[in-house]
CSV table of C-alpha atoms in Angstrom, one decimal:
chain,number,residue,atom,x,y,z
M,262,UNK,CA,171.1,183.1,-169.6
M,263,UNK,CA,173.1,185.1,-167.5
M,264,UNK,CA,176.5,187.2,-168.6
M,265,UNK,CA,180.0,186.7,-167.8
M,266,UNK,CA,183.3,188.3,-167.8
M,267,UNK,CA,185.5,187.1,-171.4
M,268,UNK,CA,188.2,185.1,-170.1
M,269,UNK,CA,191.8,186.6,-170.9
M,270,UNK,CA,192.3,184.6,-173.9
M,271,UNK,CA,189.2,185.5,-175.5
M,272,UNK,CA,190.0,188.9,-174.7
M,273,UNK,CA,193.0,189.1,-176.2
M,274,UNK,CA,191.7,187.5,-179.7
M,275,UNK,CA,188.6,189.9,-179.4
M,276,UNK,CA,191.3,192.7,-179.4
M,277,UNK,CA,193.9,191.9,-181.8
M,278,UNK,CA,190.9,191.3,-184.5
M,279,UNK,CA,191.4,194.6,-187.6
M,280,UNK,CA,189.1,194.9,-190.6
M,281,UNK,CA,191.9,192.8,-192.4
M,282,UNK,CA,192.6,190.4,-189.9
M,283,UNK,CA,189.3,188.9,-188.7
M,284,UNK,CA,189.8,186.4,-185.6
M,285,UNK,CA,186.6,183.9,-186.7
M,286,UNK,CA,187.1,180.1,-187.1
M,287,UNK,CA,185.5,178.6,-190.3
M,288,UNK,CA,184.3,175.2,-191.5
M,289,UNK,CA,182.8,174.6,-194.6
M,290,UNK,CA,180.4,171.3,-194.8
M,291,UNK,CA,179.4,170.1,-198.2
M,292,UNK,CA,176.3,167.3,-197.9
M,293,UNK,CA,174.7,165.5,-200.6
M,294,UNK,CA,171.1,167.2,-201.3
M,295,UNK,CA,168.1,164.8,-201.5
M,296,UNK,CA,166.4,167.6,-204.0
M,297,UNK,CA,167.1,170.9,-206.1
M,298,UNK,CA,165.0,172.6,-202.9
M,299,UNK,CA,167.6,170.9,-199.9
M,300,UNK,CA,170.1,174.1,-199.6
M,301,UNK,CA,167.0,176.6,-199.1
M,302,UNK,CA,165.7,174.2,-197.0
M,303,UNK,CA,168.6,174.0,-195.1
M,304,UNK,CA,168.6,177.4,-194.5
M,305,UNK,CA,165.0,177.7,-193.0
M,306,UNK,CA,166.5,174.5,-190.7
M,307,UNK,CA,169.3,176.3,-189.2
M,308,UNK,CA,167.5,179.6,-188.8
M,309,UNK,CA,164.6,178.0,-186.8
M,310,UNK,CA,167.0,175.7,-184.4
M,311,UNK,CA,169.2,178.8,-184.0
M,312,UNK,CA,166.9,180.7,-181.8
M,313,UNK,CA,166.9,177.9,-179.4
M,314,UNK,CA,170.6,177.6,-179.0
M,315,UNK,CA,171.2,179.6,-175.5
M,316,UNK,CA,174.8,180.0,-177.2
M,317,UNK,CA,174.2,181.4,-180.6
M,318,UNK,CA,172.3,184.3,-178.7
M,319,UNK,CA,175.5,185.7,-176.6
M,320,UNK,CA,176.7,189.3,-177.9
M,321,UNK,CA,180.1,190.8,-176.5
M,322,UNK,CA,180.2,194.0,-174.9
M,323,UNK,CA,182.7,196.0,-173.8
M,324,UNK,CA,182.8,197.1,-169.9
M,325,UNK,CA,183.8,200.6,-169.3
M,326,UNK,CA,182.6,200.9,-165.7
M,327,UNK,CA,185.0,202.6,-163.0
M,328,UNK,CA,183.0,200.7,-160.5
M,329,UNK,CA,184.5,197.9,-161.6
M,330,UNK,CA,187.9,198.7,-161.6
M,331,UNK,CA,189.0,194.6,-162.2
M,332,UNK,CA,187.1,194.5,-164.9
M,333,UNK,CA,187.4,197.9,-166.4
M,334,UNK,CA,188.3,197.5,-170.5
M,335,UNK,CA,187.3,194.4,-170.3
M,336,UNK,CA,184.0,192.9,-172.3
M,337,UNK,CA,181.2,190.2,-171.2
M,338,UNK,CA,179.8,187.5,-173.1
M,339,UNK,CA,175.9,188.5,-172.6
M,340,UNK,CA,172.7,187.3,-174.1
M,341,UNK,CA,171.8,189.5,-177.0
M,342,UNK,CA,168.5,191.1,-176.4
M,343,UNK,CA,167.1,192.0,-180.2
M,344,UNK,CA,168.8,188.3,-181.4
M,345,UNK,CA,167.4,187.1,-185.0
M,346,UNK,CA,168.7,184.6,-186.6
M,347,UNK,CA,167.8,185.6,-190.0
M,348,UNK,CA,170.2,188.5,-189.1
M,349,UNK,CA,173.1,185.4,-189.2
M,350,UNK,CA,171.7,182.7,-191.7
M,351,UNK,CA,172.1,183.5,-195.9
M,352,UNK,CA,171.0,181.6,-198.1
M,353,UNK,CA,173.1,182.2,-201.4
M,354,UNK,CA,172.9,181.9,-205.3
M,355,UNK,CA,173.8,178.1,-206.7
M,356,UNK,CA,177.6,178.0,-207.4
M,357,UNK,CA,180.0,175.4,-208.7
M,358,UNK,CA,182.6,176.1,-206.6
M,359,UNK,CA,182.1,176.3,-202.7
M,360,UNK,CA,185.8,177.0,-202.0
M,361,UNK,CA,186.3,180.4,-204.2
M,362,UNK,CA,182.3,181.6,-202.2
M,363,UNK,CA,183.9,180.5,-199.4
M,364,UNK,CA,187.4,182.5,-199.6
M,365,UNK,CA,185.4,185.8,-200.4
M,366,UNK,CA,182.8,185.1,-197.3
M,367,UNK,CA,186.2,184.2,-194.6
M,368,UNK,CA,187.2,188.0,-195.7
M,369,UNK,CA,184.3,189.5,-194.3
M,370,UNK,CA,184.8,190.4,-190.1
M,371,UNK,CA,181.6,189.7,-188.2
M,372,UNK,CA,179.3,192.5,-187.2
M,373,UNK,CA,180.6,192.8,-183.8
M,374,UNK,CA,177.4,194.7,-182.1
M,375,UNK,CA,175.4,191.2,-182.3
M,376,UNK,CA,176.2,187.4,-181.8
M,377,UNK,CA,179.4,186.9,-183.9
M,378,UNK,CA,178.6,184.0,-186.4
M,379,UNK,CA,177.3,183.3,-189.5
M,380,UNK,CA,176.3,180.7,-191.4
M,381,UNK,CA,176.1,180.8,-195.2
M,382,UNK,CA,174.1,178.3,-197.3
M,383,UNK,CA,175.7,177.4,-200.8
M,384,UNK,CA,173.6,175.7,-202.8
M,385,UNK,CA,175.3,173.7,-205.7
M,386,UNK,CA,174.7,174.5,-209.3
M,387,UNK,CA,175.0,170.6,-209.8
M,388,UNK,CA,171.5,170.2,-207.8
M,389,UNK,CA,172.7,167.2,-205.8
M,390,UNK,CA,175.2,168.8,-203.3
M,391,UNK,CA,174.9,172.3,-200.8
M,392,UNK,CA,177.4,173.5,-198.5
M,393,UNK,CA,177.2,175.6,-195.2
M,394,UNK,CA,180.0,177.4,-194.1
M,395,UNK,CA,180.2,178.3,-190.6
M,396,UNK,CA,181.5,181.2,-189.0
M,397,UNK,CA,182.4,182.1,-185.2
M,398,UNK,CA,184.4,184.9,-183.9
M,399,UNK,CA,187.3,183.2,-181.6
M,400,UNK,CA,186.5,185.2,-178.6
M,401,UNK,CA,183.1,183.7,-179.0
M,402,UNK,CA,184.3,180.0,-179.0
M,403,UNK,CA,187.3,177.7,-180.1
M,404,UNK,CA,186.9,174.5,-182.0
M,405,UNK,CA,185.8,172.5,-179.6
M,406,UNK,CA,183.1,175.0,-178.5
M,407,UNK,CA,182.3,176.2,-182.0
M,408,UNK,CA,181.6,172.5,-183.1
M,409,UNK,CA,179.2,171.9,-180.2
M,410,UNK,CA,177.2,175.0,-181.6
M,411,UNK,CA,177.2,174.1,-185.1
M,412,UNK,CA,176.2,170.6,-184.2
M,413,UNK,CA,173.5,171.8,-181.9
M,414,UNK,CA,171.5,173.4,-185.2
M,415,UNK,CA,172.2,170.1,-186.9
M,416,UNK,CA,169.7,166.9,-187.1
M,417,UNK,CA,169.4,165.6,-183.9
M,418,UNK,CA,171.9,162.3,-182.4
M,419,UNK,CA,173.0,160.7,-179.8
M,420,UNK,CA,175.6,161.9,-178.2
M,421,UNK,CA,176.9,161.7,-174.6
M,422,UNK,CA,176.2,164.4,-172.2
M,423,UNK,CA,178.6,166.1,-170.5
M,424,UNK,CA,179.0,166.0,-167.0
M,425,UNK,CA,177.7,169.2,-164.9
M,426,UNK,CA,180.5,171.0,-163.6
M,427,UNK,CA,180.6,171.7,-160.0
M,428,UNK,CA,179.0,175.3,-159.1
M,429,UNK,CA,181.9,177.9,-158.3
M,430,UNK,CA,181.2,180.4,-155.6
M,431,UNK,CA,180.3,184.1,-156.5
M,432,UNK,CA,184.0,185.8,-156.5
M,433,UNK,CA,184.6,189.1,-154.7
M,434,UNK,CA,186.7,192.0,-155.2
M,435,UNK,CA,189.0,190.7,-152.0
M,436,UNK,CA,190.6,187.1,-152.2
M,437,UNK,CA,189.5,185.3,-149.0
M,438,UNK,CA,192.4,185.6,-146.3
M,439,UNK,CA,192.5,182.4,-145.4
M,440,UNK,CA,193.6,181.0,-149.0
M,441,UNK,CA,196.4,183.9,-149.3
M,442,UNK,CA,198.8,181.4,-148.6
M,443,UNK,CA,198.5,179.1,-151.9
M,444,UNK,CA,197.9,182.3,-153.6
M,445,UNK,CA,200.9,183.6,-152.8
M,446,UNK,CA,202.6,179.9,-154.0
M,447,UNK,CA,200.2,180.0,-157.0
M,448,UNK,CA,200.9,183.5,-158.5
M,449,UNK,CA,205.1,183.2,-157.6
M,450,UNK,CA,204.9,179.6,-159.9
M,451,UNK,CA,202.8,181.7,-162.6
M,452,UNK,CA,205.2,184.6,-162.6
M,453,UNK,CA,207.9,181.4,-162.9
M,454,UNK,CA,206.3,180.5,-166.0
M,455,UNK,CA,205.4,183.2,-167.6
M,456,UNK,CA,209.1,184.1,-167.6
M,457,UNK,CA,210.3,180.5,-168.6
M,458,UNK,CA,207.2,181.4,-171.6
M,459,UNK,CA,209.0,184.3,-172.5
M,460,UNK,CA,212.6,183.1,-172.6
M,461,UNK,CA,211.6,180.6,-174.6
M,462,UNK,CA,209.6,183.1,-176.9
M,463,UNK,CA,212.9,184.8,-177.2
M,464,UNK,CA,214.8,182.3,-178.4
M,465,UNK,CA,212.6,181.1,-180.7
M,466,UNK,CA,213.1,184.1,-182.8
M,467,UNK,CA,216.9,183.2,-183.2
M,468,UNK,CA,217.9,181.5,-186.4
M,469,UNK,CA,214.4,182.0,-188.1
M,470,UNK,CA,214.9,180.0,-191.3
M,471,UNK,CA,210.9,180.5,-193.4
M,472,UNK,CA,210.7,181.7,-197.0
M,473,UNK,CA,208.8,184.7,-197.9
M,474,UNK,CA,206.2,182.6,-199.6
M,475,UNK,CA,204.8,182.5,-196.1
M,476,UNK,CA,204.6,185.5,-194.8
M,477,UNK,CA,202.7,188.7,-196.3
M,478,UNK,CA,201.4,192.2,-196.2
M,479,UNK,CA,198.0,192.6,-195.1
M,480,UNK,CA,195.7,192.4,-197.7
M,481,UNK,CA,192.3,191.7,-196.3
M,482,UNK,CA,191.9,189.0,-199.4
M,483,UNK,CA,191.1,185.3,-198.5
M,484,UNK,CA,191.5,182.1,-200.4
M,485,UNK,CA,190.5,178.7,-199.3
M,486,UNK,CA,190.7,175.1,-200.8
M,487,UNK,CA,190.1,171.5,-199.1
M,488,UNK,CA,191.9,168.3,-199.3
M,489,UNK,CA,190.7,164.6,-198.5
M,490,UNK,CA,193.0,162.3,-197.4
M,491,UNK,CA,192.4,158.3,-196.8
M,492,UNK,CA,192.6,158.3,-192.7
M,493,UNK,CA,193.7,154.4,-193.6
M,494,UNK,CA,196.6,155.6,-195.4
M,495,UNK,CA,197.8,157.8,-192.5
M,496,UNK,CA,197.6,154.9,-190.2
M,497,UNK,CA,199.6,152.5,-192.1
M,498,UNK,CA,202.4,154.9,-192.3
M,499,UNK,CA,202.2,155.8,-188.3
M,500,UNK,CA,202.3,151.7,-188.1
M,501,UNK,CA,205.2,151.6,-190.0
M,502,UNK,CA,206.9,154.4,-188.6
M,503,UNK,CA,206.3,154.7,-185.4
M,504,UNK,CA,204.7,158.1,-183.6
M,505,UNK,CA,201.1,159.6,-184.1
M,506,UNK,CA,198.5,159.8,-186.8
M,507,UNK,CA,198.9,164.1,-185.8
M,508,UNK,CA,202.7,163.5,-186.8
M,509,UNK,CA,202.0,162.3,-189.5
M,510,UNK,CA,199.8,164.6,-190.4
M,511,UNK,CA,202.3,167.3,-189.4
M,512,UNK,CA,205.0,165.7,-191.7
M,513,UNK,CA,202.5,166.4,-194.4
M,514,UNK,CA,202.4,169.9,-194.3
M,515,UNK,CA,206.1,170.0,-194.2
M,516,UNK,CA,206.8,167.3,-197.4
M,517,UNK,CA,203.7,169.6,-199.4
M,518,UNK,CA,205.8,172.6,-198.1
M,519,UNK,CA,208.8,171.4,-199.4
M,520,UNK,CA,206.9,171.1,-203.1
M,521,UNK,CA,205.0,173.6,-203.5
M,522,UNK,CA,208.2,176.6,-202.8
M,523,UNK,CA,210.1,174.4,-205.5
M,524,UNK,CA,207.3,174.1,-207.6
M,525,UNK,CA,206.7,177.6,-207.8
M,526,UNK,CA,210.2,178.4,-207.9
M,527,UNK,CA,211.0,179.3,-204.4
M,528,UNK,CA,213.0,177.0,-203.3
M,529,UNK,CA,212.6,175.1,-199.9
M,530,UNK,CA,216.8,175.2,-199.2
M,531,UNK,CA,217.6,176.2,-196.2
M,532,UNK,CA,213.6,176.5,-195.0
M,533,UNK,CA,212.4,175.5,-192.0
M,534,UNK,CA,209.8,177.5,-190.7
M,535,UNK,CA,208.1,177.8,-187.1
M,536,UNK,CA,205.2,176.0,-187.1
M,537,UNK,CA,202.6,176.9,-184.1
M,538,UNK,CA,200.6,173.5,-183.2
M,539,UNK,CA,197.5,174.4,-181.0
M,540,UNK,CA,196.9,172.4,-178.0
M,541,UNK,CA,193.4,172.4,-176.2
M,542,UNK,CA,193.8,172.5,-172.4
M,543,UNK,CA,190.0,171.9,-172.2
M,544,UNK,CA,188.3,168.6,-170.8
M,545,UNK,CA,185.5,168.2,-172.6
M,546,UNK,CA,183.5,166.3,-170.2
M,547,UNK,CA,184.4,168.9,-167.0
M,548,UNK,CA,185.2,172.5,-168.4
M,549,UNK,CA,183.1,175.2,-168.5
M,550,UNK,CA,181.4,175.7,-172.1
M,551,UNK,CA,182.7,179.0,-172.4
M,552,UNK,CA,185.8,180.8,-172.8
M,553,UNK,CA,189.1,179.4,-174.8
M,554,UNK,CA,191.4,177.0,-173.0
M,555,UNK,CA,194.8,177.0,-175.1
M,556,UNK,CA,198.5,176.8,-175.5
M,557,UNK,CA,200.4,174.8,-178.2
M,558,UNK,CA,203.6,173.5,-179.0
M,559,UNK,CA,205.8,175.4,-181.8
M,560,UNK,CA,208.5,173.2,-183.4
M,561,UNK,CA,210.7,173.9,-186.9
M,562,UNK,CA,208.9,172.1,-190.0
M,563,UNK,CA,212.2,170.2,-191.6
M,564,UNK,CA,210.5,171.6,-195.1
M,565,UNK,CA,214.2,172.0,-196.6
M,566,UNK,CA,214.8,167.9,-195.3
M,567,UNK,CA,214.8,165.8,-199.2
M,568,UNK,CA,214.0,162.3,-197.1
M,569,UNK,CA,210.5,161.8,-196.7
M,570,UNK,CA,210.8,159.9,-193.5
M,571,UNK,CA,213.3,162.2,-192.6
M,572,UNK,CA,210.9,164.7,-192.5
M,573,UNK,CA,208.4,162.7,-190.4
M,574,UNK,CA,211.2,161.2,-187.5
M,575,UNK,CA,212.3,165.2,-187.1
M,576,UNK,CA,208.5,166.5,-186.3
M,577,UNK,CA,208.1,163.0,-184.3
M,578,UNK,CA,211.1,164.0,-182.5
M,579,UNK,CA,210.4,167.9,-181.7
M,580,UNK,CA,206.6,167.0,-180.9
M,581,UNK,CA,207.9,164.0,-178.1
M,582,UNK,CA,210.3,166.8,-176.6
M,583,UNK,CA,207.1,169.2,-176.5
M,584,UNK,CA,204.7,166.8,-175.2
M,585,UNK,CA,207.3,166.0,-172.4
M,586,UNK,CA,208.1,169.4,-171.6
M,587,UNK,CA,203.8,169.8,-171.3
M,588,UNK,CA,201.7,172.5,-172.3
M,589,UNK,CA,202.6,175.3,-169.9
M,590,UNK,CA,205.9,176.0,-170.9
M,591,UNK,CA,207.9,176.9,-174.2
M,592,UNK,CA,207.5,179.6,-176.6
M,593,UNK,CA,203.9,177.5,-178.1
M,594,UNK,CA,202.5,178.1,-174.9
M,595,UNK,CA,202.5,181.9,-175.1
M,596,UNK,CA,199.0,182.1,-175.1
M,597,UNK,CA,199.1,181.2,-171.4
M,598,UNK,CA,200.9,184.5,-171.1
M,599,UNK,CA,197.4,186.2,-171.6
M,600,UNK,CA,196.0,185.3,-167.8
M,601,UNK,CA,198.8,187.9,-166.6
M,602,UNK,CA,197.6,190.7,-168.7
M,603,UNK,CA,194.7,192.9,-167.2
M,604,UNK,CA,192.1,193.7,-169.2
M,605,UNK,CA,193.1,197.7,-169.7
M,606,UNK,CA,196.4,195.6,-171.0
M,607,UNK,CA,194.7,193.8,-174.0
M,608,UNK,CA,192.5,196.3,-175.0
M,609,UNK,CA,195.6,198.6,-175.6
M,610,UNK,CA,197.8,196.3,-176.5
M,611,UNK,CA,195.6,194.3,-178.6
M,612,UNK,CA,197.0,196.0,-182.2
M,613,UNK,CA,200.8,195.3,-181.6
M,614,UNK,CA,200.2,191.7,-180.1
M,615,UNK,CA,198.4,191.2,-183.2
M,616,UNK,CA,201.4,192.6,-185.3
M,617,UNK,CA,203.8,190.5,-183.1
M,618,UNK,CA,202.1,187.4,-184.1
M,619,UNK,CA,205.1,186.8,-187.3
M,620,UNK,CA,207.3,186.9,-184.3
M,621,UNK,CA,206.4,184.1,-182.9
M,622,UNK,CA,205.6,181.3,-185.7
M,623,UNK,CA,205.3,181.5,-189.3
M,624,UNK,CA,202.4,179.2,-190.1
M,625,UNK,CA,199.4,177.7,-187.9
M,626,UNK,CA,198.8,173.7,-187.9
M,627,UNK,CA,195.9,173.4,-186.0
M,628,UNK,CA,193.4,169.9,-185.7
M,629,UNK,CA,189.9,170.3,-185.1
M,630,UNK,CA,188.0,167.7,-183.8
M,631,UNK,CA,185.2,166.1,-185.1
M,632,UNK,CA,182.4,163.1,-184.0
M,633,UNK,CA,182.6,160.0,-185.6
M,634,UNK,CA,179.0,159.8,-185.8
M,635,UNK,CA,177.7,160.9,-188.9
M,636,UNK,CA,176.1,164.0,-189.0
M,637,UNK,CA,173.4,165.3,-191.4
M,638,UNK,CA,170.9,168.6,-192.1
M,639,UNK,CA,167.6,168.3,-193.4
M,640,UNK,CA,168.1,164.4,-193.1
M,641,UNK,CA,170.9,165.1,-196.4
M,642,UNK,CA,174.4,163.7,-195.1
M,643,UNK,CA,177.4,165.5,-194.3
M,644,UNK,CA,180.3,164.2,-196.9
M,645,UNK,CA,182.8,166.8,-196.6
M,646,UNK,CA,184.5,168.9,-193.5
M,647,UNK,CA,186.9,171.7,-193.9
M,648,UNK,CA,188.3,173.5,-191.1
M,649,UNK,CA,189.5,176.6,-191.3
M,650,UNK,CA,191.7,178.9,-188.9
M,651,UNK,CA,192.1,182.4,-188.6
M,652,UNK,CA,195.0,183.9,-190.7
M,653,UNK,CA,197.3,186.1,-188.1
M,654,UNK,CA,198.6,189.6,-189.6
M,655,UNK,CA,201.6,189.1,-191.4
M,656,UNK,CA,201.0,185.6,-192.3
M,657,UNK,CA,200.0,184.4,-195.7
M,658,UNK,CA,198.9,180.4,-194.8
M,659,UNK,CA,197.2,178.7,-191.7
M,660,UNK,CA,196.2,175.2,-192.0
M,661,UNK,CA,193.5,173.1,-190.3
M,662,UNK,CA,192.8,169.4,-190.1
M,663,UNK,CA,190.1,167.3,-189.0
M,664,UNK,CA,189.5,163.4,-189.1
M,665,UNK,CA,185.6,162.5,-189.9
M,666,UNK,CA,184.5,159.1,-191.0
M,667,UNK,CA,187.5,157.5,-191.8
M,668,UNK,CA,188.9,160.3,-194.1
M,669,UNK,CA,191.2,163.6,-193.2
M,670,UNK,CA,190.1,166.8,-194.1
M,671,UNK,CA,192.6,169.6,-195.0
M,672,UNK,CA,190.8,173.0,-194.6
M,673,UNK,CA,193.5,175.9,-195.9
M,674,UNK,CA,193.2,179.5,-195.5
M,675,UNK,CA,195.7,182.3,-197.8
M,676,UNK,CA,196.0,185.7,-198.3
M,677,UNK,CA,194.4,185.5,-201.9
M,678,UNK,CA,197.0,187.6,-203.8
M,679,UNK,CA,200.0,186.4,-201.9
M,680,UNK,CA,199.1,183.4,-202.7
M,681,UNK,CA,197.2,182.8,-205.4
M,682,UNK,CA,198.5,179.1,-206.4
M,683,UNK,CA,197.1,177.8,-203.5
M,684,UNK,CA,195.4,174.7,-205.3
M,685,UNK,CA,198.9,173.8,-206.1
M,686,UNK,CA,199.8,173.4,-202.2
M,687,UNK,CA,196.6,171.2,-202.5
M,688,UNK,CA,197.5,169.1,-204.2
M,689,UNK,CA,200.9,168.8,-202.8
M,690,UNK,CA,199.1,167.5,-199.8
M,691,UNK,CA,197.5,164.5,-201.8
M,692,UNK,CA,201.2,163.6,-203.3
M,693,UNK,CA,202.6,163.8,-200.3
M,694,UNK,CA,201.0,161.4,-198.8
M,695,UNK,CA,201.7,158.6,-201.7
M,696,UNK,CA,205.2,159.5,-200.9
M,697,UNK,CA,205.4,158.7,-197.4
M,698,UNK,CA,203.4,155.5,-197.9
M,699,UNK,CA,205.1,154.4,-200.9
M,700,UNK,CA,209.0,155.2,-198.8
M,701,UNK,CA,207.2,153.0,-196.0
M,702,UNK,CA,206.6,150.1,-198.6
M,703,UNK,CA,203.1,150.2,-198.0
């Protein structure tokens, strides 16, 4: 294993991370135990497989070498030389309720001196269920990367290999003359979009119409809670509608919006918050392993929209004008603004960007995706999936979603005493979708 320089992205979430704003992703599986024994035997699993993992043994360390002027405040993603997994796998007292262990565990930053994940093994009071929640520091890996670590300490299967990706030549200090030319074209059409980024940012500021339900001050508290969804139900109302299953997942979030701030007493007139909808530049079979590859679209959930299919044409609508605009430009693809900051830049700007985040968009909709195949752990079945997303300062809600065997998986994350109903925006979810499917006359 070999060490290499973070890429600006990863920087920049390694940076804006605080003591109350950790920057991991989470998922939290739940599998059906064989015996009373599976959790603990779990544990020993996951610990033993860890160690051979070349990825679960990469530290981050900062660079502070005036040698290396290019690289100066910037950090490498190195192979940890003291690694132990039992230093990142806990095996915990039998509970009844994974979500509530799970909240209190998504508070807790990573130790950043050593490989930044965790796992935590829940064993369930009931005896025939455990769950392992999963932890991985952003900078570390991003959903796509963190599932092909988690899976890698999982039973073996079948699964494709990816295709090697061609070797890149060792880069100097000095670009090579005879390519200055397209460099010169290349970094004018960055400097093009970076501005086009950050008029867009601008604007998207203007006429901000959330509810203070979402947004919060920083309390370092974290509550979760997971929702299962019928992936067959979501298809016959994208049949019947028209658009994509992720529209209509998006559409979702805005109808159970909608209820919860009236149910609580709110009040959803008016509300139409900025919504920040991920998008994974990576190719899964060609990119590098390492290193985050995002932007994302933002568009204005139509929360304070009464007409359930109204709700659903105006997020189909704003996510066809994104998709057709592509990834590198608009306000949602501000994370592509991170390639023109040098490294000395994120390190010092790192808190404020990480302030600036309510700016930009008021809640997170991210998807995560997930095999088909079914996956298992000691030879006990994965049942249950919940993703969950890093909660930005400011920011009281981010929601994550993944599809896995025929069923959608809601993961959401809160700041526990801002919002401490958030069982109630569960189970908005559910009723949401018998809405939709009952307005399509499914």
């Amino acid at each position: 294993m070999t060490s290499d320089l973070l890429a600006p992205l990863d920087l920049a979430f390694w940076n804006i991370e605080s003591a109350q704003h950790p920057m991991h992703l989470g998922a939290l599986g739940v599998f059906v135990a064989h015996s009373p024994t599976a959790g603990a035997h779990a544990a020993d699993l996951l610990a033993a497989r860890a160690a051979a993992v070349p990825g679960l043994r990469m530290r981050i360390r900062d660079v502070w070498e005036p040698l290396a002027p290019l690289a100066f405040g910037s950090a490498t993603r190195e192979p940890a030389p003291d690694f132990e997994p039992l230093d990142h796998v806990r095996l915990h007292a039998p509970t009844g309720d994974f979500h509530a262990v799970a909240g209190r565990l998504m508070e807790r930053p990573l130790q950043r001196g050593r490989p930044p994940w965790e796992a935590h093994v829940l064993p369930g009071e009931d005896g025939v269920s455990f769950a392992v929640l999963f932890k991985f520091h952003h900078a570390l890996a991003d959903g796509l990367r963190a599932l092909m670590l988690a899976a890698a300490i999982m039973d073996p299967m079948d699964m494709p290999e990816p295709r090697p990706r061609p070797a890149e030549p060792p880069r100097g200090l000095f670009p090579d003359v005879r390519k200055l030319p397209g460099l010169v074209r290349g970094t004018l059409s960055d400097v093009g979009r970076a501005l086009d980024i950050g008029t867009s940012v601008a604007r998207a500021t203007l006429g901000v119409r959330s509810s203070p339900a979402l947004t919060s001050q920083p309390t370092g508290t974290r509550r979760t809670a997971g929702v299962i969804l019928d992936l067959d139900e979501v298809h016959r109302v994208r049949k019947a509608v028209g658009g994509t299953v992720n529209d209509v997942l998006i559409a979702v979030v805005a109808g159970a919006l909608r209820r919860w701030l009236d149910e609580r007493g709110d009040g959803s007139h008016g509300v139409a918050p900025r919504a920040l909808i991920p998008v994974s530049k990576r190719r899964p079979r060609t990119a590098h392993p390492q290193g985050n590859r995002l932007s994302g679209y933002l568009i204005r959930l139509p929360v304070d929209d009464p007409d359930p299919l109204g709700r659903l044409r105006t997020v189909r609508t704003a996510m066809d004008r994104n998709k057709d605009a592509g990834p590198n430009r608009g306000a949602g693809a501000v994370a592509l603004l991170a390639d023109h900051v040098p490294p000395l830049g994120h390190r010092l700007g790192g808190p404020v960007v990480g302030q600036a985040a309510r700016l930009l968009f008021d809640i997170l909709v991210t998807s995560v995706p997930l095999p088909s195949l079914g996956l298992k752990l000691g030879g006990c079945p994965l049942a249950e999936v919940y993703p969950f997303a890093p909660l930005a300062r400011g920011q009281a809600l981010a929601v994550a979603v993944s599809t896995y065997r025929g069923r959608v998986h809601y993961g959401l994350v809160a700041d526990a005493e801002a919002v401490p109903d958030l069982d109630l925006l569960a189970r908005a979810l559910s009723e949401e979708v018998e809405t939709l499917t009952a307005a399509c006359g499914s």
